[in-house]
Coordinates of C-alpha atoms and ligand atoms in Angstrom, one line a residue:
M1472 CA 0.2 0.0 -0.1
N1473 CA 1.8 3.3 -1.4
I1474 CA 1.2 5.8 1.4
L1475 CA 1.8 10.0 1.6
R1476 CA 1.8 12.7 4.0
P1477 CA 1.7 16.2 4.0
G1478 CA 5.4 16.9 2.4
Q1479 CA 5.9 14.1 1.1
D1480 CA 6.9 14.7 -3.1
G1481 CA 3.7 13.0 -4.7
Y1482 CA 1.2 14.0 -2.0
A1483 CA 0.4 17.7 -4.1
E1484 CA -0.7 16.1 -7.0
E1485 CA -2.6 12.6 -5.8
V1486 CA -4.6 15.2 -3.9
A1487 CA -5.5 18.0 -6.8
G1488 CA -8.2 17.2 -8.8
F1489 CA -10.1 19.0 -11.8
Q1490 CA -12.1 21.1 -9.4
T1491 CA -10.0 22.9 -7.2
A1492 CA -12.3 25.4 -5.3
V1493 CA -12.4 22.9 -2.6
P1494 CA -9.1 22.8 -1.0
S1495 CA -7.9 19.2 1.2
S1496 CA -5.7 18.2 3.6
P1497 CA -5.6 15.6 4.1
A1498 CA -4.4 13.1 7.0
V1499 CA -3.1 10.4 5.1
V1500 CA -3.5 9.6 1.1
V1501 CA -3.5 6.2 -0.1
A1502 CA -2.6 5.5 -3.8
A1503 CA -4.3 2.6 -4.2
E1504 CA -3.2 0.1 -7.2
S1505 CA -5.8 -3.1 -6.5
A1506 CA -8.6 -3.6 -4.5
E1507 CA -6.8 -4.7 -2.1
D1508 CA -5.3 -1.5 -1.1
V1509 CA -8.2 0.3 -0.7
V1510 CA -9.0 -3.2 2.0
A1511 CA -5.9 -2.2 3.7
A1512 CA -7.0 1.5 3.9
V1513 CA -9.8 1.1 5.4
R1514 CA -8.8 -1.0 7.7
Y1515 CA -5.6 1.2 8.4
A1516 CA -8.2 4.7 8.6
T1517 CA -10.2 2.4 11.3
A1518 CA -7.2 1.6 12.5
H1519 CA -5.8 4.8 13.6
R1520 CA -9.5 6.6 13.0
L1521 CA -9.2 8.2 10.6
S1522 CA -12.3 8.9 8.0
V1523 CA -12.3 8.1 5.3
A1524 CA -12.6 9.8 1.7
V1525 CA -11.9 8.9 -1.9
Q1526 CA -11.2 10.4 -5.4
A1527 CA -11.0 9.5 -8.4
T1528 CA -10.4 12.8 -11.0
G1529 CA -12.2 15.6 -8.8
H1530 CA -14.5 16.8 -10.8
G1531 CA -16.8 16.0 -8.3
L1532 CA -15.7 16.7 -4.8
T1533 CA -18.0 18.9 -2.6
A1534 CA -16.5 18.7 0.6
G1535 CA -13.0 18.1 1.5
T1536 CA -11.3 16.5 4.4
D1537 CA -8.0 16.2 6.7
G1538 CA -8.7 12.0 7.2
L1539 CA -7.6 9.5 4.5
L1540 CA -8.1 10.0 0.7
V1541 CA -8.2 6.5 -1.2
S1542 CA -7.2 7.9 -5.1
T1543 CA -7.7 5.2 -7.0
R1544 CA -6.7 7.3 -9.9
R1545 CA -4.5 4.2 -10.7
M1546 CA -7.5 2.0 -11.2
T1547 CA -7.4 2.0 -14.4
C1548 CA -8.6 -1.5 -15.6
V1549 CA -11.4 -1.4 -18.5
E1550 CA -12.7 -5.2 -19.6
I1551 CA -15.6 -5.9 -22.2
D1552 CA -18.0 -8.7 -22.6
A1553 CA -19.2 -8.1 -26.0
D1554 CA -21.3 -11.1 -26.5
A1555 CA -23.0 -10.1 -22.9
K1556 CA -23.0 -5.5 -23.8
T1557 CA -21.5 -5.3 -20.4
A1558 CA -18.5 -3.0 -19.1
R1559 CA -16.5 -4.2 -16.0
V1560 CA -15.1 -0.8 -15.1
E1561 CA -12.4 -0.3 -11.9
A1562 CA -12.8 2.7 -9.8
G1563 CA -10.3 5.3 -11.2
A1564 CA -11.1 4.5 -15.0
R1565 CA -12.4 7.6 -17.1
W1566 CA -15.4 7.4 -20.7
E1567 CA -13.3 8.2 -22.4
A1568 CA -11.1 4.0 -21.7
V1569 CA -14.7 3.3 -22.4
L1570 CA -15.5 4.7 -24.8
E1571 CA -12.8 3.6 -26.6
A1572 CA -12.6 0.1 -26.2
A1573 CA -16.5 -0.4 -26.2
G1574 CA -16.3 1.9 -29.6
K1575 CA -14.4 -1.2 -30.9
H1576 CA -17.5 -3.6 -30.4
G1577 CA -20.1 -1.4 -32.0
L1578 CA -20.5 -1.0 -28.2
A1579 CA -21.5 2.6 -26.3
P1580 CA -21.7 3.5 -22.6
L1581 CA -24.0 5.8 -20.9
S1582 CA -21.8 8.6 -20.6
G1583 CA -21.8 12.0 -20.4
S1584 CA -20.7 15.3 -22.1
S1585 CA -17.5 15.1 -21.1
P1586 CA -14.8 12.0 -21.3
D1587 CA -12.5 12.8 -18.2
V1588 CA -14.8 12.2 -15.7
G1589 CA -14.5 9.0 -13.5
V1590 CA -17.0 6.2 -14.7
V1591 CA -17.6 5.5 -10.8
G1592 CA -18.5 8.3 -9.0
Y1593 CA -20.8 9.5 -12.4
T1594 CA -22.7 7.1 -12.6
L1595 CA -22.7 6.0 -8.6
S1596 CA -24.1 10.0 -8.8
G1597 CA -27.1 9.0 -11.3
G1598 CA -25.1 9.5 -14.6
F1599 CA -27.4 11.5 -17.0
G1600 CA -26.0 11.4 -20.4
L1601 CA -25.5 11.4 -24.0
M1602 CA -28.4 9.0 -23.8
A1603 CA -30.6 9.3 -21.1
R1604 CA -33.3 9.8 -23.2
R1605 CA -33.0 6.5 -24.9
Y1606 CA -32.3 4.2 -21.7
G1607 CA -32.3 6.2 -19.0
R1608 CA -29.9 6.9 -16.1
A1609 CA -26.7 5.0 -15.6
A1610 CA -27.1 4.4 -12.0
D1611 CA -30.4 2.3 -13.2
H1612 CA -28.0 0.0 -15.8
V1613 CA -25.2 -1.0 -13.6
R1614 CA -25.2 -4.2 -12.8
A1615 CA -22.9 -5.0 -9.3
L1616 CA -20.5 -3.6 -7.2
D1617 CA -17.3 -4.3 -5.9
V1618 CA -16.8 -2.6 -2.8
V1619 CA -15.0 -2.3 0.4
T1620 CA -17.6 -1.2 3.5
A1621 CA -16.8 0.2 7.1
D1622 CA -15.8 -2.9 8.0
G1623 CA -12.9 -3.4 5.8
E1624 CA -14.8 -6.1 4.2
L1625 CA -14.9 -6.2 0.6
R1626 CA -18.3 -7.5 -1.0
R1627 CA -20.7 -7.4 -4.5
V1628 CA -22.9 -6.1 -4.5
E1629 CA -26.3 -7.0 -6.8
P1630 CA -29.2 -5.1 -7.7
G1631 CA -32.0 -6.3 -5.2
S1632 CA -29.5 -5.5 -2.0
D1633 CA -30.0 -2.3 0.3
L1634 CA -26.1 -1.6 0.0
F1635 CA -26.0 -2.0 -4.5
W1636 CA -29.8 0.3 -3.9
A1637 CA -28.0 2.9 -1.6
L1638 CA -24.6 3.0 -3.6
C1639 CA -26.6 3.9 -7.6
G1640 CA -27.5 7.0 -6.9
G1641 CA -27.2 8.2 -3.2
R1642 CA -23.6 7.8 -4.1
D1643 CA -21.5 8.9 -0.7
G1644 CA -21.6 7.7 3.0
F1645 CA -21.5 3.2 1.9
G1646 CA -18.0 2.5 0.9
V1647 CA -15.3 2.8 -1.9
V1648 CA -15.8 1.0 -4.5
T1649 CA -13.4 -0.8 -6.6
A1650 CA -15.1 -1.9 -9.3
I1651 CA -18.6 -1.3 -11.4
E1652 CA -20.3 -3.9 -14.3
F1653 CA -22.7 -2.1 -15.9
G1654 CA -24.6 -2.3 -19.4
L1655 CA -23.4 -1.4 -22.9
F1656 CA -25.7 -0.4 -25.7
P1657 CA -25.6 -1.2 -29.7
V1658 CA -24.4 2.5 -30.9
A1659 CA -21.6 3.1 -32.6
G1660 CA -22.4 6.3 -33.6
L1661 CA -24.5 9.4 -33.9
Y1662 CA -26.0 12.8 -35.6
G1663 CA -24.3 15.3 -32.9
G1664 CA -22.4 18.4 -32.3
S1665 CA -24.3 21.8 -31.5
L1666 CA -25.7 25.1 -33.6
T1667 CA -24.3 28.4 -31.6
F1668 CA -26.2 31.5 -32.1
D1669 CA -25.2 34.8 -31.1
T1670 CA -25.6 37.5 -28.6
A1671 CA -28.7 38.9 -29.9
D1672 CA -30.5 35.9 -30.8
V1673 CA -29.8 34.2 -27.5
P1674 CA -33.9 34.7 -26.6
A1675 CA -34.8 34.0 -30.1
A1676 CA -32.9 30.5 -30.1
L1677 CA -34.1 29.6 -25.8
R1678 CA -37.8 30.1 -27.5
A1679 CA -37.0 28.3 -30.8
W1680 CA -35.4 25.2 -28.4
R1681 CA -38.3 25.1 -25.2
T1682 CA -40.3 24.1 -28.2
W1683 CA -38.3 22.1 -30.4
S1684 CA -37.3 20.3 -27.4
A1685 CA -40.8 19.9 -25.7
A1686 CA -41.4 17.5 -29.1
A1687 CA -38.3 15.7 -28.8
P1688 CA -38.4 12.1 -29.8
D1689 CA -36.4 9.4 -27.1
T1690 CA -33.9 9.3 -29.3
L1691 CA -32.6 12.4 -29.1
T1692 CA -30.8 13.8 -26.0
T1693 CA -30.9 18.3 -26.0
S1694 CA -29.6 20.9 -23.8
L1695 CA -29.2 24.0 -23.9
A1696 CA -25.2 26.4 -22.6
M1697 CA -25.7 30.0 -22.6
I1698 CA -22.3 30.7 -21.9
Q1699 CA -20.4 34.4 -21.2
Y1700 CA -17.4 34.5 -23.2
P1701 CA -14.3 37.5 -22.5
D1702 CA -13.0 39.6 -24.2
L1703 CA -9.7 38.0 -24.2
P1704 CA -6.8 36.3 -26.9
M1705 CA -7.2 33.1 -25.4
V1706 CA -10.4 32.9 -26.4
P1707 CA -11.4 31.8 -29.6
E1708 CA -12.8 33.7 -32.8
P1709 CA -15.9 33.5 -33.4
L1710 CA -17.3 33.1 -29.0
R1711 CA -15.1 35.9 -28.4
G1712 CA -16.4 38.5 -25.9
R1713 CA -20.2 37.1 -27.3
H1714 CA -22.9 35.6 -24.6
I1715 CA -24.3 32.3 -26.6
A1716 CA -26.4 29.8 -27.0
Q1717 CA -25.6 26.7 -27.7
V1718 CA -27.6 24.0 -28.5
R1719 CA -26.1 20.7 -28.3
I1720 CA -27.6 17.5 -30.0
A1721 CA -26.8 13.8 -29.6
Y1722 CA -29.4 12.2 -31.9
L1723 CA -29.8 7.6 -32.7
G1724 CA -31.5 9.2 -35.6
E1725 CA -30.7 8.7 -40.1
D1726 CA -32.8 11.4 -40.4
G1727 CA -30.7 14.4 -38.2
D1728 CA -31.2 17.6 -40.6
E1729 CA -35.1 17.1 -41.2
L1730 CA -35.1 16.9 -37.2
V1731 CA -32.7 20.3 -36.9
A1732 CA -34.2 22.3 -39.7
P1733 CA -36.7 24.1 -37.4
L1734 CA -33.6 25.4 -35.2
R1735 CA -31.1 26.4 -38.1
A1736 CA -34.6 28.5 -39.4
A1737 CA -35.0 30.4 -36.1
A1738 CA -31.6 32.5 -36.2
P1739 CA -28.4 32.2 -38.2
T1740 CA -26.0 30.2 -36.6
L1741 CA -22.8 31.4 -35.6
A1742 CA -20.9 27.9 -35.8
D1743 CA -22.6 24.9 -36.7
T1744 CA -20.6 21.1 -35.7
L1745 CA -23.2 19.5 -36.2
R1746 CA -22.8 16.1 -38.2
P1747 CA -22.9 11.5 -37.8
M1748 CA -20.0 10.8 -35.9
P1749 CA -19.3 7.8 -34.0
F1750 CA -20.1 7.8 -30.8
T1751 CA -16.5 7.8 -29.7
E1752 CA -15.7 11.7 -30.7
S1753 CA -18.9 12.0 -28.5
G1754 CA -16.9 13.9 -26.6
S1755 CA -16.5 16.7 -29.1
I1756 CA -20.3 17.8 -28.8
A1757 CA -20.4 20.1 -25.7
A1758 CA -16.3 20.1 -26.0
E1759 CA -15.8 21.1 -22.2
P1760 CA -12.3 22.3 -20.3
R1761 CA -10.3 19.9 -19.8
Q1762 CA -8.3 22.4 -17.4
P1763 CA -9.0 22.0 -14.2
H1764 CA -9.7 25.3 -12.5
G1765 CA -12.9 26.2 -9.8
Y1766 CA -16.2 26.2 -10.1
H1767 CA -19.2 26.0 -8.0
G1768 CA -22.5 25.6 -8.9
T1769 CA -26.4 23.8 -8.5
N1770 CA -29.1 23.1 -10.5
V1771 CA -33.2 22.6 -10.2
T1772 CA -35.0 19.8 -11.7
V1773 CA -38.1 21.5 -13.2
S1774 CA -41.9 21.1 -14.1
Q1775 CA -42.4 23.2 -17.5
L1776 CA -40.6 25.6 -19.1
N1777 CA -42.5 28.6 -19.2
D1778 CA -42.7 31.6 -20.9
A1779 CA -42.0 33.1 -17.2
M1780 CA -39.2 30.5 -16.4
L1781 CA -37.5 32.1 -19.9
D1782 CA -37.3 35.4 -19.2
A1783 CA -36.3 35.1 -15.3
V1784 CA -33.4 32.5 -17.1
L1785 CA -32.8 35.7 -19.4
E1786 CA -33.1 38.2 -16.6
H1787 CA -30.1 36.4 -14.4
A1788 CA -28.2 34.6 -17.1
G1789 CA -29.1 36.3 -20.3
P1790 CA -27.2 38.8 -22.1
G1791 CA -27.3 41.9 -20.4
A1792 CA -27.2 40.1 -17.0
A1793 CA -25.5 41.8 -13.8
T1794 CA -23.7 37.9 -13.1
P1795 CA -24.2 35.1 -15.5
P1796 CA -23.7 31.4 -14.3
V1797 CA -23.0 29.1 -17.1
L1798 CA -26.7 28.3 -17.6
I1799 CA -27.6 24.5 -18.9
V1800 CA -31.1 23.9 -19.6
D1801 CA -31.3 19.9 -20.5
R1802 CA -34.4 17.9 -21.2
L1803 CA -35.4 15.3 -20.0
G1804 CA -38.1 13.0 -19.9
G1805 CA -38.3 9.5 -22.6
A1806 CA -36.8 7.1 -20.4
L1807 CA -35.9 8.8 -18.2
A1808 CA -39.8 9.1 -17.0
R1809 CA -39.9 5.5 -16.9
K1810 CA -39.9 3.3 -13.8
P1811 CA -36.4 1.4 -14.9
E1812 CA -35.9 -2.7 -14.1
T1813 CA -33.7 -2.0 -11.4
P1814 CA -33.9 1.8 -9.7
G1815 CA -32.0 3.2 -8.0
V1816 CA -32.2 6.4 -5.4
G1817 CA -32.7 9.6 -6.3
W1818 CA -34.3 10.7 -9.4
D1819 CA -38.0 12.3 -9.3
S1820 CA -38.8 11.0 -12.7
S1821 CA -41.5 13.2 -13.5
A1822 CA -39.0 16.2 -13.8
E1823 CA -39.2 17.9 -17.5
Y1824 CA -36.0 19.8 -17.6
V1825 CA -33.3 20.7 -15.2
V1826 CA -31.5 24.3 -15.2
R1827 CA -28.6 23.8 -13.9
A1828 CA -26.0 27.5 -13.8
L1829 CA -22.6 27.4 -13.4
S1830 CA -19.4 29.9 -11.9
M1831 CA -16.2 30.1 -12.0
V1832 CA -15.1 31.1 -8.2
G1833 CA -12.7 34.1 -8.3
D1834 CA -12.0 37.1 -6.0
D1835 CA -15.1 37.6 -4.5
G1836 CA -15.1 34.0 -2.8
V1837 CA -18.0 31.4 -2.7
A1838 CA -20.8 33.4 -1.2
A1839 CA -20.8 36.0 -4.6
V1840 CA -21.2 32.8 -7.0
R1841 CA -24.1 31.7 -3.8
R1842 CA -25.8 35.5 -4.1
A1843 CA -26.1 35.1 -8.1
H1844 CA -27.9 31.8 -8.6
A1845 CA -29.9 32.2 -5.8
K1846 CA -31.6 35.0 -7.7
L1847 CA -32.7 32.4 -10.8
F1848 CA -33.0 29.7 -8.6
D1849 CA -35.6 31.5 -6.6
A1850 CA -37.4 33.2 -9.6
L1851 CA -38.0 29.4 -10.7
A1852 CA -38.8 27.6 -7.6
P1853 CA -43.1 27.6 -8.1
W1854 CA -41.5 25.5 -10.7
T1855 CA -39.5 23.2 -9.4
T1856 CA -39.4 19.6 -8.0
G1857 CA -35.7 18.8 -7.5
R1858 CA -32.5 18.4 -7.6
L1859 CA -29.9 16.0 -9.4
L1860 CA -27.0 15.1 -7.1
P1861 CA -24.1 15.3 -9.8
F1862 CA -24.8 18.3 -10.9
V1863 CA -23.8 20.0 -7.7
Y1864 CA -20.1 21.2 -7.2
G1865 CA -18.5 22.1 -5.0
E1866 CA -19.5 22.3 -1.7
H1867 CA -22.6 22.5 -0.1
A1868 CA -25.2 22.8 3.1
P1869 CA -25.4 19.3 3.2
A1870 CA -29.6 18.6 4.7
E1871 CA -30.2 21.6 2.0
V1872 CA -29.2 19.8 -0.4
A1873 CA -29.7 15.7 0.0
E1874 CA -33.4 17.0 0.9
S1875 CA -34.2 18.5 -2.3
V1876 CA -31.9 15.4 -4.2
F1877 CA -33.6 12.8 -2.8
S1878 CA -37.5 12.3 -1.6
A1879 CA -38.5 12.1 2.3
T1880 CA -38.7 8.6 2.2
D1881 CA -35.2 7.5 0.1
L1882 CA -33.8 10.1 1.9
R1883 CA -34.7 8.0 5.6
R1884 CA -34.3 4.8 3.9
L1885 CA -30.8 5.8 3.7
Q1886 CA -29.8 7.0 6.5
E1887 CA -31.2 3.5 7.7
I1888 CA -29.0 1.5 5.9
K1889 CA -26.1 4.4 7.2
R1890 CA -27.3 4.0 10.9
R1891 CA -26.5 -0.2 9.4
L1892 CA -23.8 -0.5 8.2
D1893 CA -21.3 2.9 8.9
A1894 CA -22.7 3.9 12.6
G1895 CA -18.9 4.5 13.2
N1896 CA -19.3 7.8 10.2
V1897 CA -16.0 5.9 8.3
F1898 CA -17.5 7.5 5.4
P1899 CA -18.6 10.9 6.1
A1900 CA -22.1 12.5 5.1
P1901 CA -23.7 14.6 6.8
H1902 CA -26.7 14.2 5.1
L1903 CA -27.3 11.4 5.6
A1904 CA -26.8 12.2 10.2
G1905 CA -31.2 11.6 11.6
Ligands
FAD2368 C1 -17.2 18.8 -16.7 C2 -17.6 18.0 -16.1 C3 -19.1 17.2 -16.7 C4 -20.0 16.6 -16.7 N1 -21.3 16.1 -16.7 C5 -21.5 15.2 -16.6 C6 -22.2 14.3 -17.6 O1 -23.2 14.4 -18.2 N2 -23.5 13.7 -16.3 C7 -23.6 13.2 -15.5 O2 -24.7 12.7 -14.2 N3 -22.8 14.7 -14.6 C8 -21.6 14.6 -15.2 N4 -21.0 16.2 -14.4 C9 -20.8 15.2 -12.8 C10 -20.3 13.9 -12.4 O3 -21.2 13.1 -13.0 C11 -20.1 14.0 -11.1 O4 -19.4 15.0 -10.4 C12 -18.9 13.2 -10.3 O5 -18.7 12.8 -9.1 C13 -17.8 13.0 -11.2 O6 -16.9 11.6 -10.3 P1 -15.4 11.6 -11.3 O7 -15.0 10.2 -10.4 O8 -15.0 11.9 -11.9 O9 -14.9 12.6 -9.4 P2 -14.6 12.5 -8.1 O10 -14.5 14.5 -7.6 O11 -13.4 11.7 -8.1 O12 -15.4 11.6 -7.8 C14 -16.8 12.9 -7.0 C15 -17.6 11.9 -5.8 O13 -17.8 10.4 -6.6 C16 -17.7 10.2 -5.4 N5 -16.7 8.6 -5.4 C17 -15.8 9.0 -6.8 N6 -15.1 7.6 -6.7 C18 -15.8 6.7 -6.2 C19 -15.4 5.5 -5.9 N7 -14.6 4.8 -6.0 N8 -16.0 4.5 -4.4 C20 -17.6 5.6 -4.0 N9 -17.4 6.9 -4.0 C21 -16.9 7.5 -4.9 C22 -16.9 10.3 -4.5 O14 -17.9 11.1 -3.2 C23 -16.7 11.5 -4.4 O15 -16.4 12.3 -3.9 C24 -20.0 16.6 -14.9 C25 -18.8 17.0 -14.2 C26 -18.4 17.5 -15.3 C27 -17.3 18.6 -13.6

């Protein structure tokens, strides 16, 4: 077991992740290479009365730790069973590796917008991906998990067990997953990319996308992003200095050009990247940044997207807004509205859209970002149904998040499982105290 302590070579690199706005100073870092290392790490932590946190890529950090950090980044094995259409993936693997390995067999995973994100953290968070309206959440297609629990035992859990249910969508507070097995889908390619609209056309694009996405077939998963690009030389044209609306599209059909015709007709586009592409290139649709940075964000699910809501979105996040966040509205529904065979936790199937806000954390700190986001989400409150765990970025009040992510019944069940399996709170999860 490779142990690193503060000040030792490699410690800072091991703690550093994609999210840089959540400081963390673990007393001990275990650079795990195997499930056996994770078992040893959890036993070491309990023997030394340290709490245990886990990190793969650092994309989803919501809290720092002063206990023991299990770093899974070296556990990157990916195995594909092409006949069974399943993947078995170790805890540190990123989607990029699964996309490549599965793509060789004409198969695709339920991955999301960024191939850099970790498979396990994403899936345990729920996993709302590029084929979500066709196949549902990634968490609802997990076949098995290998997990080290608070007693230091490595267990295999499958649908039907309480621990499996709690992990698939509940993510935090139950153990360290060392490997995950999940279903793949016979998808070799898709029609994907984005349409970018200039500042003056943002309201028209937003309204056109709302109408268009409301009637979307299940084979279409789509979102609309509004982004204010700074007027700096490092920002490429035509985006530099503009506040744009970008419609992102992942469509599993042959008639993509026909499908998007109403959007192309809504306003002139600054950029149009739509094309048939191999699924392995699906990360190019949103082309999200790969450089680590500090960000803070949250989201609400909503039951509809009416004119008053669009006005609020434009006022607080559109061109001219005082402190506009990166705003993303995703169309939900489709398979997400249907009950899966083995449902995990943390999903309200009545939601029609999710509205997400994300801001860089600047010199003003997180408080200024929170205030700006609150104005937007307060305006959407009459139609808000809940919140999605994966799109909660940075530090938030744990109880507030839990009560909006989970139903009261599910939260009570999670708390009961937590009491039973981790009474000593080896895996801190303040929202599960109770
Ligand atoms: C650029 C970007 C794009 C994204 N796109 C999408 C998207 O399209 N759809 C979507 O649903 N989400 C998306 N997310 C959210 C992402 O799924 C979550 O932030 C997820 O938690 C990241 O997991 P990670 O392992 O990469 O990050 P990490 O920060 O390493 O892990 C996040 C958390 O996951 C838990 N975790 C990680 N590994 C383990 C393990 N082995 N055992 C137990 N718990 C573990 C821990 O609580 C950890 O704090 C995106 C995030 C970013 C930053």
